[in-house]
Amino acid sequence: MIMILIGPPGSGKGTQAQRLEQRLGAVHLSTGNLLRDEIAAKSSLGKTAETFMNSGQLVPDQIAVEVVAEHMKRGEPDTDYILDGFPRTTNQAEELDRILEERGLEVGTVVEIHTNDEVLMERLTGRFACANCGEGYHKSFKRPKSDGVCDKCGGVEFEVRSDDREETIRDRLGVYHSETAPILPYYAKKGLLVRVDGEKAMGDVTKEIETILIDGR
Ligand code: AMP
């Protein structure tokens, strides 16, 4: 089974993919994670990808396709995959069909986790972390028990991650609408697309996706 999760940054694709991986025994394949591994390994691919990622832009299609193709080549031919963050352009969607065809496979289900931009901005811009121990907080959903003091280590300094800055998030949302959302009709035409409401509680979204998979759409 090849399942694709499509959704803007902050829609919860990564969390859903992790939960489904455990429940379905499928492999969670996140291009964002694979690219971050390449950056950590200081590979030449990682160095190229880093510049794009830091500015909230997509890495070139060729790079994204290469990391996915390489990863799949290493897996067993009958591995089930949950793709998170790939494909992100129509060209990548077409390349994915080609990679799968070579392995005698095809995309089974595509789930769009639909979430409004205002909700995403609130989720992503509200995040901050203790500068001392890294414990994560959110200004609306998870404040320290005592304002300005870290629950875990008592630290009093907090910081906002660079990729959670408002301008970068706006750029990433803009890229989602201009580059990634246009692939939804590609899958809708094939009768593979289902939409879930990403504004519901995480657990409810997981249940909804599981039902879709069990009922076969
Ligand atoms: P993510 O962890 O999925 O939010 O991805 C983080 C960043 O990695 C994105 O903002 C892109 O710069 C890059 N990236 C991840 N997947 C892709 C992809 N399929 N195509 C192009 N860029 C990607």
PDB file of C-alpha atoms and ligand atoms in Angstrom:
ATOM      1  CA  MET A   1       0.000   0.000   0.000  1.00  0.00           C
ATOM      2  CA  ILE A   2       1.309   3.423  -0.922  1.00  0.00           C
ATOM      3  CA  MET A   3      -0.453   6.188   0.938  1.00  0.00           C
ATOM      4  CA  ILE A   4       0.281   9.893   0.570  1.00  0.00           C
ATOM      5  CA  LEU A   5      -0.419  12.565   3.171  1.00  0.00           C
ATOM      6  CA  ILE A   6      -0.667  16.058   1.724  1.00  0.00           C
ATOM      7  CA  GLY A   7      -1.119  19.168   3.821  1.00  0.00           C
ATOM      8  CA  PRO A   8       0.421  22.556   4.560  1.00  0.00           C
ATOM      9  CA  PRO A   9       3.155  23.030   7.193  1.00  0.00           C
ATOM     10  CA  GLY A  10       1.576  22.688  10.643  1.00  0.00           C
ATOM     11  CA  SER A  11      -1.318  20.504   9.445  1.00  0.00           C
ATOM     12  CA  GLY A  12       0.020  17.566  11.458  1.00  0.00           C
ATOM     13  CA  LYS A  13       1.138  15.311   8.574  1.00  0.00           C
ATOM     14  CA  GLY A  14       4.313  14.229  10.375  1.00  0.00           C
ATOM     15  CA  THR A  15       2.471  13.348  13.593  1.00  0.00           C
ATOM     16  CA  GLN A  16      -0.257  11.489  11.715  1.00  0.00           C
ATOM     17  CA  ALA A  17       2.306   9.594   9.645  1.00  0.00           C
ATOM     18  CA  GLN A  18       4.139   8.493  12.820  1.00  0.00           C
ATOM     19  CA  ARG A  19       0.922   7.278  14.431  1.00  0.00           C
ATOM     20  CA  LEU A  20      -0.188   5.422  11.299  1.00  0.00           C
ATOM     21  CA  GLU A  21       3.260   3.897  10.866  1.00  0.00           C
ATOM     22  CA  GLN A  22       2.908   2.189  14.251  1.00  0.00           C
ATOM     23  CA  ARG A  23      -0.681   1.115  13.725  1.00  0.00           C
ATOM     24  CA  LEU A  24      -0.401  -0.068  10.137  1.00  0.00           C
ATOM     25  CA  GLY A  25       3.132  -1.435  10.164  1.00  0.00           C
ATOM     26  CA  ALA A  26       4.016   0.731   7.172  1.00  0.00           C
ATOM     27  CA  VAL A  27       7.213   2.732   6.684  1.00  0.00           C
ATOM     28  CA  HIS A  28       6.951   6.482   7.282  1.00  0.00           C
ATOM     29  CA  LEU A  29       8.927   8.193   4.537  1.00  0.00           C
ATOM     30  CA  SER A  30       9.382  11.925   5.151  1.00  0.00           C
ATOM     31  CA  THR A  31      11.444  13.810   2.573  1.00  0.00           C
ATOM     32  CA  GLY A  32      11.946  16.619   5.117  1.00  0.00           C
ATOM     33  CA  ASN A  33      13.559  14.105   7.533  1.00  0.00           C
ATOM     34  CA  LEU A  34      15.646  12.484   4.789  1.00  0.00           C
ATOM     35  CA  LEU A  35      16.904  15.905   3.696  1.00  0.00           C
ATOM     36  CA  ARG A  36      17.709  16.902   7.292  1.00  0.00           C
ATOM     37  CA  ASP A  37      19.703  13.628   7.588  1.00  0.00           C
ATOM     38  CA  GLU A  38      21.656  14.619   4.456  1.00  0.00           C
ATOM     39  CA  ILE A  39      22.364  18.044   5.975  1.00  0.00           C
ATOM     40  CA  ALA A  40      23.526  16.452   9.237  1.00  0.00           C
ATOM     41  CA  ALA A  41      25.792  14.094   7.262  1.00  0.00           C
ATOM     42  CA  LYS A  42      27.206  17.170   5.438  1.00  0.00           C
ATOM     43  CA  SER A  43      26.727  15.449   2.054  1.00  0.00           C
ATOM     44  CA  SER A  44      26.869  17.559  -1.102  1.00  0.00           C
ATOM     45  CA  LEU A  45      23.149  16.911  -1.629  1.00  0.00           C
ATOM     46  CA  GLY A  46      22.549  18.122   1.927  1.00  0.00           C
ATOM     47  CA  LYS A  47      24.549  21.288   1.344  1.00  0.00           C
ATOM     48  CA  THR A  48      22.503  22.153  -1.743  1.00  0.00           C
ATOM     49  CA  ALA A  49      19.213  21.333   0.007  1.00  0.00           C
ATOM     50  CA  GLU A  50      20.054  23.432   3.071  1.00  0.00           C
ATOM     51  CA  THR A  51      20.043  26.760   1.234  1.00  0.00           C
ATOM     52  CA  PHE A  52      16.519  26.153  -0.074  1.00  0.00           C
ATOM     53  CA  MET A  53      15.191  24.769   3.193  1.00  0.00           C
ATOM     54  CA  ASN A  54      16.487  27.668   5.275  1.00  0.00           C
ATOM     55  CA  SER A  55      14.636  30.149   3.116  1.00  0.00           C
ATOM     56  CA  GLY A  56      11.349  28.207   3.209  1.00  0.00           C
ATOM     57  CA  GLN A  57      11.621  27.230  -0.494  1.00  0.00           C
ATOM     58  CA  LEU A  58      11.266  23.764  -1.973  1.00  0.00           C
ATOM     59  CA  VAL A  59      14.455  21.959  -2.918  1.00  0.00           C
ATOM     60  CA  PRO A  60      14.699  21.225  -6.679  1.00  0.00           C
ATOM     61  CA  ASP A  61      12.459  18.319  -7.783  1.00  0.00           C
ATOM     62  CA  GLN A  62      15.456  16.263  -8.895  1.00  0.00           C
ATOM     63  CA  ILE A  63      16.859  16.212  -5.334  1.00  0.00           C
ATOM     64  CA  ALA A  64      13.548  15.294  -3.690  1.00  0.00           C
ATOM     65  CA  VAL A  65      12.931  12.527  -6.251  1.00  0.00           C
ATOM     66  CA  GLU A  66      16.458  11.191  -5.794  1.00  0.00           C
ATOM     67  CA  VAL A  67      16.168  10.814  -2.000  1.00  0.00           C
ATOM     68  CA  VAL A  68      12.833   9.010  -2.339  1.00  0.00           C
ATOM     69  CA  ALA A  69      14.023   6.697  -5.139  1.00  0.00           C
ATOM     70  CA  GLU A  70      17.201   5.825  -3.191  1.00  0.00           C
ATOM     71  CA  HIS A  71      15.245   5.133  -0.005  1.00  0.00           C
ATOM     72  CA  MET A  72      12.752   2.873  -1.797  1.00  0.00           C
ATOM     73  CA  LYS A  73      15.509   1.006  -3.610  1.00  0.00           C
ATOM     74  CA  ARG A  74      16.925  -0.035  -0.238  1.00  0.00           C
ATOM     75  CA  GLY A  75      13.545  -1.351   1.045  1.00  0.00           C
ATOM     76  CA  GLU A  76      11.852  -4.678   0.347  1.00  0.00           C
ATOM     77  CA  PRO A  77       9.719  -4.620  -2.830  1.00  0.00           C
ATOM     78  CA  ASP A  78       6.495  -5.255  -0.872  1.00  0.00           C
ATOM     79  CA  THR A  79       7.061  -2.525   1.740  1.00  0.00           C
ATOM     80  CA  ASP A  80       4.010  -0.385   2.542  1.00  0.00           C
ATOM     81  CA  TYR A  81       4.789   3.341   2.633  1.00  0.00           C
ATOM     82  CA  ILE A  82       3.203   6.413   4.140  1.00  0.00           C
ATOM     83  CA  LEU A  83       4.643   9.342   2.215  1.00  0.00           C
ATOM     84  CA  ASP A  84       4.820  12.578   4.195  1.00  0.00           C
ATOM     85  CA  GLY A  85       5.926  15.715   2.362  1.00  0.00           C
ATOM     86  CA  PHE A  86       6.318  13.999  -1.006  1.00  0.00           C
ATOM     87  CA  PRO A  87       5.238  14.650  -3.704  1.00  0.00           C
ATOM     88  CA  ARG A  88       5.110  18.429  -3.375  1.00  0.00           C
ATOM     89  CA  THR A  89       4.878  19.416  -7.056  1.00  0.00           C
ATOM     90  CA  THR A  90       3.057  17.968 -10.078  1.00  0.00           C
ATOM     91  CA  ASN A  91       6.393  16.993 -11.560  1.00  0.00           C
ATOM     92  CA  GLN A  92       7.241  15.024  -8.390  1.00  0.00           C
ATOM     93  CA  ALA A  93       3.814  13.322  -8.530  1.00  0.00           C
ATOM     94  CA  GLU A  94       4.531  12.190 -12.084  1.00  0.00           C
ATOM     95  CA  GLU A  95       8.034  11.033 -11.136  1.00  0.00           C
ATOM     96  CA  LEU A  96       6.589   9.074  -8.203  1.00  0.00           C
ATOM     97  CA  ASP A  97       4.219   7.237 -10.567  1.00  0.00           C
ATOM     98  CA  ARG A  98       7.234   6.349 -12.698  1.00  0.00           C
ATOM     99  CA  ILE A  99       9.285   5.082  -9.714  1.00  0.00           C
ATOM    100  CA  LEU A 100       6.342   2.990  -8.484  1.00  0.00           C
ATOM    101  CA  GLU A 101       5.556   1.628 -11.925  1.00  0.00           C
ATOM    102  CA  GLU A 102       9.110   0.276 -12.195  1.00  0.00           C
ATOM    103  CA  ARG A 103       8.403  -1.659  -8.998  1.00  0.00           C
ATOM    104  CA  GLY A 104       4.960  -2.833 -10.147  1.00  0.00           C
ATOM    105  CA  LEU A 105       3.235  -0.576  -7.613  1.00  0.00           C
ATOM    106  CA  GLU A 106       0.822   2.345  -7.663  1.00  0.00           C
ATOM    107  CA  VAL A 107      -0.495   5.004  -5.301  1.00  0.00           C
ATOM    108  CA  GLY A 108      -3.398   3.629  -3.215  1.00  0.00           C
ATOM    109  CA  THR A 109      -4.844   6.556  -1.274  1.00  0.00           C
ATOM    110  CA  VAL A 110      -4.067  10.267  -1.047  1.00  0.00           C
ATOM    111  CA  VAL A 111      -5.261  12.059   2.080  1.00  0.00           C
ATOM    112  CA  GLU A 112      -5.397  15.847   2.112  1.00  0.00           C
ATOM    113  CA  ILE A 113      -5.235  17.238   5.663  1.00  0.00           C
ATOM    114  CA  HIS A 114      -7.108  20.445   5.076  1.00  0.00           C
ATOM    115  CA  THR A 115      -6.395  23.318   7.480  1.00  0.00           C
ATOM    116  CA  ASN A 116      -6.968  27.052   7.151  1.00  0.00           C
ATOM    117  CA  ASP A 117      -3.990  29.394   7.015  1.00  0.00           C
ATOM    118  CA  GLU A 118      -5.070  31.422  10.074  1.00  0.00           C
ATOM    119  CA  VAL A 119      -5.174  28.268  12.206  1.00  0.00           C
ATOM    120  CA  LEU A 120      -1.755  27.219  10.879  1.00  0.00           C
ATOM    121  CA  MET A 121      -0.260  30.648  11.571  1.00  0.00           C
ATOM    122  CA  GLU A 122      -1.513  30.437  15.153  1.00  0.00           C
ATOM    123  CA  ARG A 123      -0.157  26.911  15.613  1.00  0.00           C
ATOM    124  CA  LEU A 124       3.249  27.647  14.127  1.00  0.00           C
ATOM    125  CA  THR A 125       3.952  31.186  15.280  1.00  0.00           C
ATOM    126  CA  GLY A 126       2.988  30.463  18.891  1.00  0.00           C
ATOM    127  CA  ARG A 127       5.780  27.947  19.431  1.00  0.00           C
ATOM    128  CA  PHE A 128       8.716  28.775  21.700  1.00  0.00           C
ATOM    129  CA  ALA A 129      11.250  26.793  23.687  1.00  0.00           C
ATOM    130  CA  CYS A 130      13.300  27.089  26.846  1.00  0.00           C
ATOM    131  CA  ALA A 131      16.720  28.456  25.840  1.00  0.00           C
ATOM    132  CA  ASN A 132      18.347  26.295  28.512  1.00  0.00           C
ATOM    133  CA  CYS A 133      16.827  22.783  28.149  1.00  0.00           C
ATOM    134  CA  GLY A 134      14.890  23.067  24.882  1.00  0.00           C
ATOM    135  CA  GLU A 135      11.489  22.138  26.405  1.00  0.00           C
ATOM    136  CA  GLY A 136       8.816  23.183  23.894  1.00  0.00           C
ATOM    137  CA  TYR A 137       5.836  25.455  24.669  1.00  0.00           C
ATOM    138  CA  HIS A 138       3.045  27.201  22.819  1.00  0.00           C
ATOM    139  CA  LYS A 139       1.602  30.586  23.697  1.00  0.00           C
ATOM    140  CA  SER A 140      -2.012  29.356  23.270  1.00  0.00           C
ATOM    141  CA  PHE A 141      -1.881  25.594  23.781  1.00  0.00           C
ATOM    142  CA  LYS A 142       0.925  24.879  26.237  1.00  0.00           C
ATOM    143  CA  ARG A 143       2.109  27.714  28.433  1.00  0.00           C
ATOM    144  CA  PRO A 144       4.577  27.167  31.295  1.00  0.00           C
ATOM    145  CA  LYS A 145       2.678  26.554  34.549  1.00  0.00           C
ATOM    146  CA  SER A 146       4.260  29.668  35.978  1.00  0.00           C
ATOM    147  CA  ASP A 147       4.567  32.414  33.342  1.00  0.00           C
ATOM    148  CA  GLY A 148       8.152  33.002  32.203  1.00  0.00           C
ATOM    149  CA  VAL A 149       9.613  29.995  34.069  1.00  0.00           C
ATOM    150  CA  CYS A 150      10.376  26.669  32.391  1.00  0.00           C
ATOM    151  CA  ASP A 151       8.423  23.783  34.006  1.00  0.00           C
ATOM    152  CA  LYS A 152      11.268  21.370  33.404  1.00  0.00           C
ATOM    153  CA  CYS A 153      14.461  23.189  34.409  1.00  0.00           C
ATOM    154  CA  GLY A 154      13.360  26.513  35.925  1.00  0.00           C
ATOM    155  CA  GLY A 155      15.077  28.471  33.109  1.00  0.00           C
ATOM    156  CA  VAL A 156      13.785  31.984  32.499  1.00  0.00           C
ATOM    157  CA  GLU A 157      14.976  32.567  28.937  1.00  0.00           C
ATOM    158  CA  PHE A 158      12.978  31.411  25.947  1.00  0.00           C
ATOM    159  CA  GLU A 159      13.573  31.442  22.190  1.00  0.00           C
ATOM    160  CA  VAL A 160      11.639  31.074  18.931  1.00  0.00           C
ATOM    161  CA  ARG A 161      13.123  28.687  16.325  1.00  0.00           C
ATOM    162  CA  SER A 162      14.283  30.443  13.167  1.00  0.00           C
ATOM    163  CA  ASP A 163      11.930  28.430  10.919  1.00  0.00           C
ATOM    164  CA  ASP A 164       8.959  29.354  13.125  1.00  0.00           C
ATOM    165  CA  ARG A 165       9.426  33.049  12.351  1.00  0.00           C
ATOM    166  CA  GLU A 166       6.329  34.619  10.870  1.00  0.00           C
ATOM    167  CA  GLU A 167       7.935  35.628   7.532  1.00  0.00           C
ATOM    168  CA  THR A 168       9.365  32.131   6.937  1.00  0.00           C
ATOM    169  CA  ILE A 169       6.045  30.505   7.793  1.00  0.00           C
ATOM    170  CA  ARG A 170       4.208  32.847   5.412  1.00  0.00           C
ATOM    171  CA  ASP A 171       6.705  31.902   2.682  1.00  0.00           C
ATOM    172  CA  ARG A 172       6.192  28.179   3.345  1.00  0.00           C
ATOM    173  CA  LEU A 173       2.405  28.555   3.248  1.00  0.00           C
ATOM    174  CA  GLY A 174       2.698  30.557   0.011  1.00  0.00           C
ATOM    175  CA  VAL A 175       4.809  27.768  -1.514  1.00  0.00           C
ATOM    176  CA  TYR A 176       2.210  25.196  -0.419  1.00  0.00           C
ATOM    177  CA  HIS A 177      -0.585  27.068  -2.194  1.00  0.00           C
ATOM    178  CA  SER A 178       1.359  27.823  -5.364  1.00  0.00           C
ATOM    179  CA  GLU A 179       3.326  24.568  -5.809  1.00  0.00           C
ATOM    180  CA  THR A 180       1.771  21.754  -3.781  1.00  0.00           C
ATOM    181  CA  ALA A 181      -2.001  22.379  -3.717  1.00  0.00           C
ATOM    182  CA  PRO A 182      -2.115  22.148  -7.558  1.00  0.00           C
ATOM    183  CA  ILE A 183      -1.298  18.417  -7.313  1.00  0.00           C
ATOM    184  CA  LEU A 184      -4.624  17.750  -5.574  1.00  0.00           C
ATOM    185  CA  PRO A 185      -6.596  17.743  -8.872  1.00  0.00           C
ATOM    186  CA  TYR A 186      -3.992  15.313 -10.291  1.00  0.00           C
ATOM    187  CA  TYR A 187      -5.026  12.730  -7.689  1.00  0.00           C
ATOM    188  CA  ALA A 188      -8.705  13.744  -7.665  1.00  0.00           C
ATOM    189  CA  LYS A 189      -8.906  12.921 -11.392  1.00  0.00           C
ATOM    190  CA  LYS A 190      -7.553   9.456 -10.638  1.00  0.00           C
ATOM    191  CA  GLY A 191     -10.239   9.012  -7.936  1.00  0.00           C
ATOM    192  CA  LEU A 192      -7.600   8.639  -5.191  1.00  0.00           C
ATOM    193  CA  LEU A 193      -8.112  11.830  -3.167  1.00  0.00           C
ATOM    194  CA  VAL A 194      -9.904  12.102   0.184  1.00  0.00           C
ATOM    195  CA  ARG A 195      -9.994  15.170   2.400  1.00  0.00           C
ATOM    196  CA  VAL A 196      -9.960  15.212   6.201  1.00  0.00           C
ATOM    197  CA  ASP A 197     -10.463  18.184   8.499  1.00  0.00           C
ATOM    198  CA  GLY A 198      -7.038  19.016   9.978  1.00  0.00           C
ATOM    199  CA  GLU A 199      -8.564  21.428  12.490  1.00  0.00           C
ATOM    200  CA  LYS A 200     -10.042  18.585  14.516  1.00  0.00           C
ATOM    201  CA  ALA A 201      -8.139  17.085  17.467  1.00  0.00           C
ATOM    202  CA  MET A 202      -5.117  15.000  16.413  1.00  0.00           C
ATOM    203  CA  GLY A 203      -6.667  11.737  17.685  1.00  0.00           C
ATOM    204  CA  ASP A 204      -9.889  12.329  15.731  1.00  0.00           C
ATOM    205  CA  VAL A 205      -7.934  13.002  12.542  1.00  0.00           C
ATOM    206  CA  THR A 206      -5.995   9.744  13.049  1.00  0.00           C
ATOM    207  CA  LYS A 207      -9.259   7.814  13.506  1.00  0.00           C
ATOM    208  CA  GLU A 208     -10.729   9.399  10.386  1.00  0.00           C
ATOM    209  CA  ILE A 209      -7.689   8.425   8.304  1.00  0.00           C
ATOM    210  CA  GLU A 210      -7.742   4.878   9.685  1.00  0.00           C
ATOM    211  CA  THR A 211     -11.421   4.538   8.761  1.00  0.00           C
ATOM    212  CA  ILE A 212     -10.655   5.739   5.244  1.00  0.00           C
ATOM    213  CA  LEU A 213      -7.901   3.154   4.902  1.00  0.00           C
ATOM    214  CA  ILE A 214      -9.976   0.316   6.312  1.00  0.00           C
ATOM    215  CA  ASP A 215     -13.058   1.156   4.225  1.00  0.00           C
ATOM    216  CA  GLY A 216     -10.866   1.592   1.150  1.00  0.00           C
ATOM    217  CA  ARG A 217     -12.037   5.250   0.668  1.00  0.00           C
TER     218      ARG A 217
HETATM  219  P1  AMP B   1       9.013  19.274   6.003  1.00  0.00           P
HETATM  220  O1  AMP B   1       9.790  18.654   7.115  1.00  0.00           O
HETATM  221  O2  AMP B   1       8.184  18.274   5.226  1.00  0.00           O
HETATM  222  O3  AMP B   1       8.199  20.467   6.438  1.00  0.00           O
HETATM  223  O4  AMP B   1      10.089  19.827   4.941  1.00  0.00           O
HETATM  224  C1  AMP B   1      11.030  20.795   5.328  1.00  0.00           C
HETATM  225  C2  AMP B   1      11.625  21.427   4.077  1.00  0.00           C
HETATM  226  O5  AMP B   1      12.289  20.421   3.297  1.00  0.00           O
HETATM  227  C3  AMP B   1      10.626  22.053   3.116  1.00  0.00           C
HETATM  228  O6  AMP B   1      10.285  23.370   3.490  1.00  0.00           O
HETATM  229  C4  AMP B   1      11.414  22.002   1.803  1.00  0.00           C
HETATM  230  O7  AMP B   1      12.410  23.020   1.764  1.00  0.00           O
HETATM  231  C5  AMP B   1      12.143  20.686   1.910  1.00  0.00           C
HETATM  232  N1  AMP B   1      11.346  19.582   1.328  1.00  0.00           N
HETATM  233  C6  AMP B   1      10.808  18.515   1.973  1.00  0.00           C
HETATM  234  N2  AMP B   1      10.173  17.700   1.112  1.00  0.00           N
HETATM  235  C7  AMP B   1      10.312  18.264  -0.110  1.00  0.00           C
HETATM  236  C8  AMP B   1       9.856  17.901  -1.418  1.00  0.00           C
HETATM  237  N3  AMP B   1       9.116  16.801  -1.635  1.00  0.00           N
HETATM  238  N4  AMP B   1      10.177  18.728  -2.450  1.00  0.00           N
HETATM  239  C9  AMP B   1      10.920  19.829  -2.262  1.00  0.00           C
HETATM  240  N5  AMP B   1      11.351  20.244  -1.049  1.00  0.00           N
HETATM  241  C10 AMP B   1      11.068  19.471   0.021  1.00  0.00           C
END
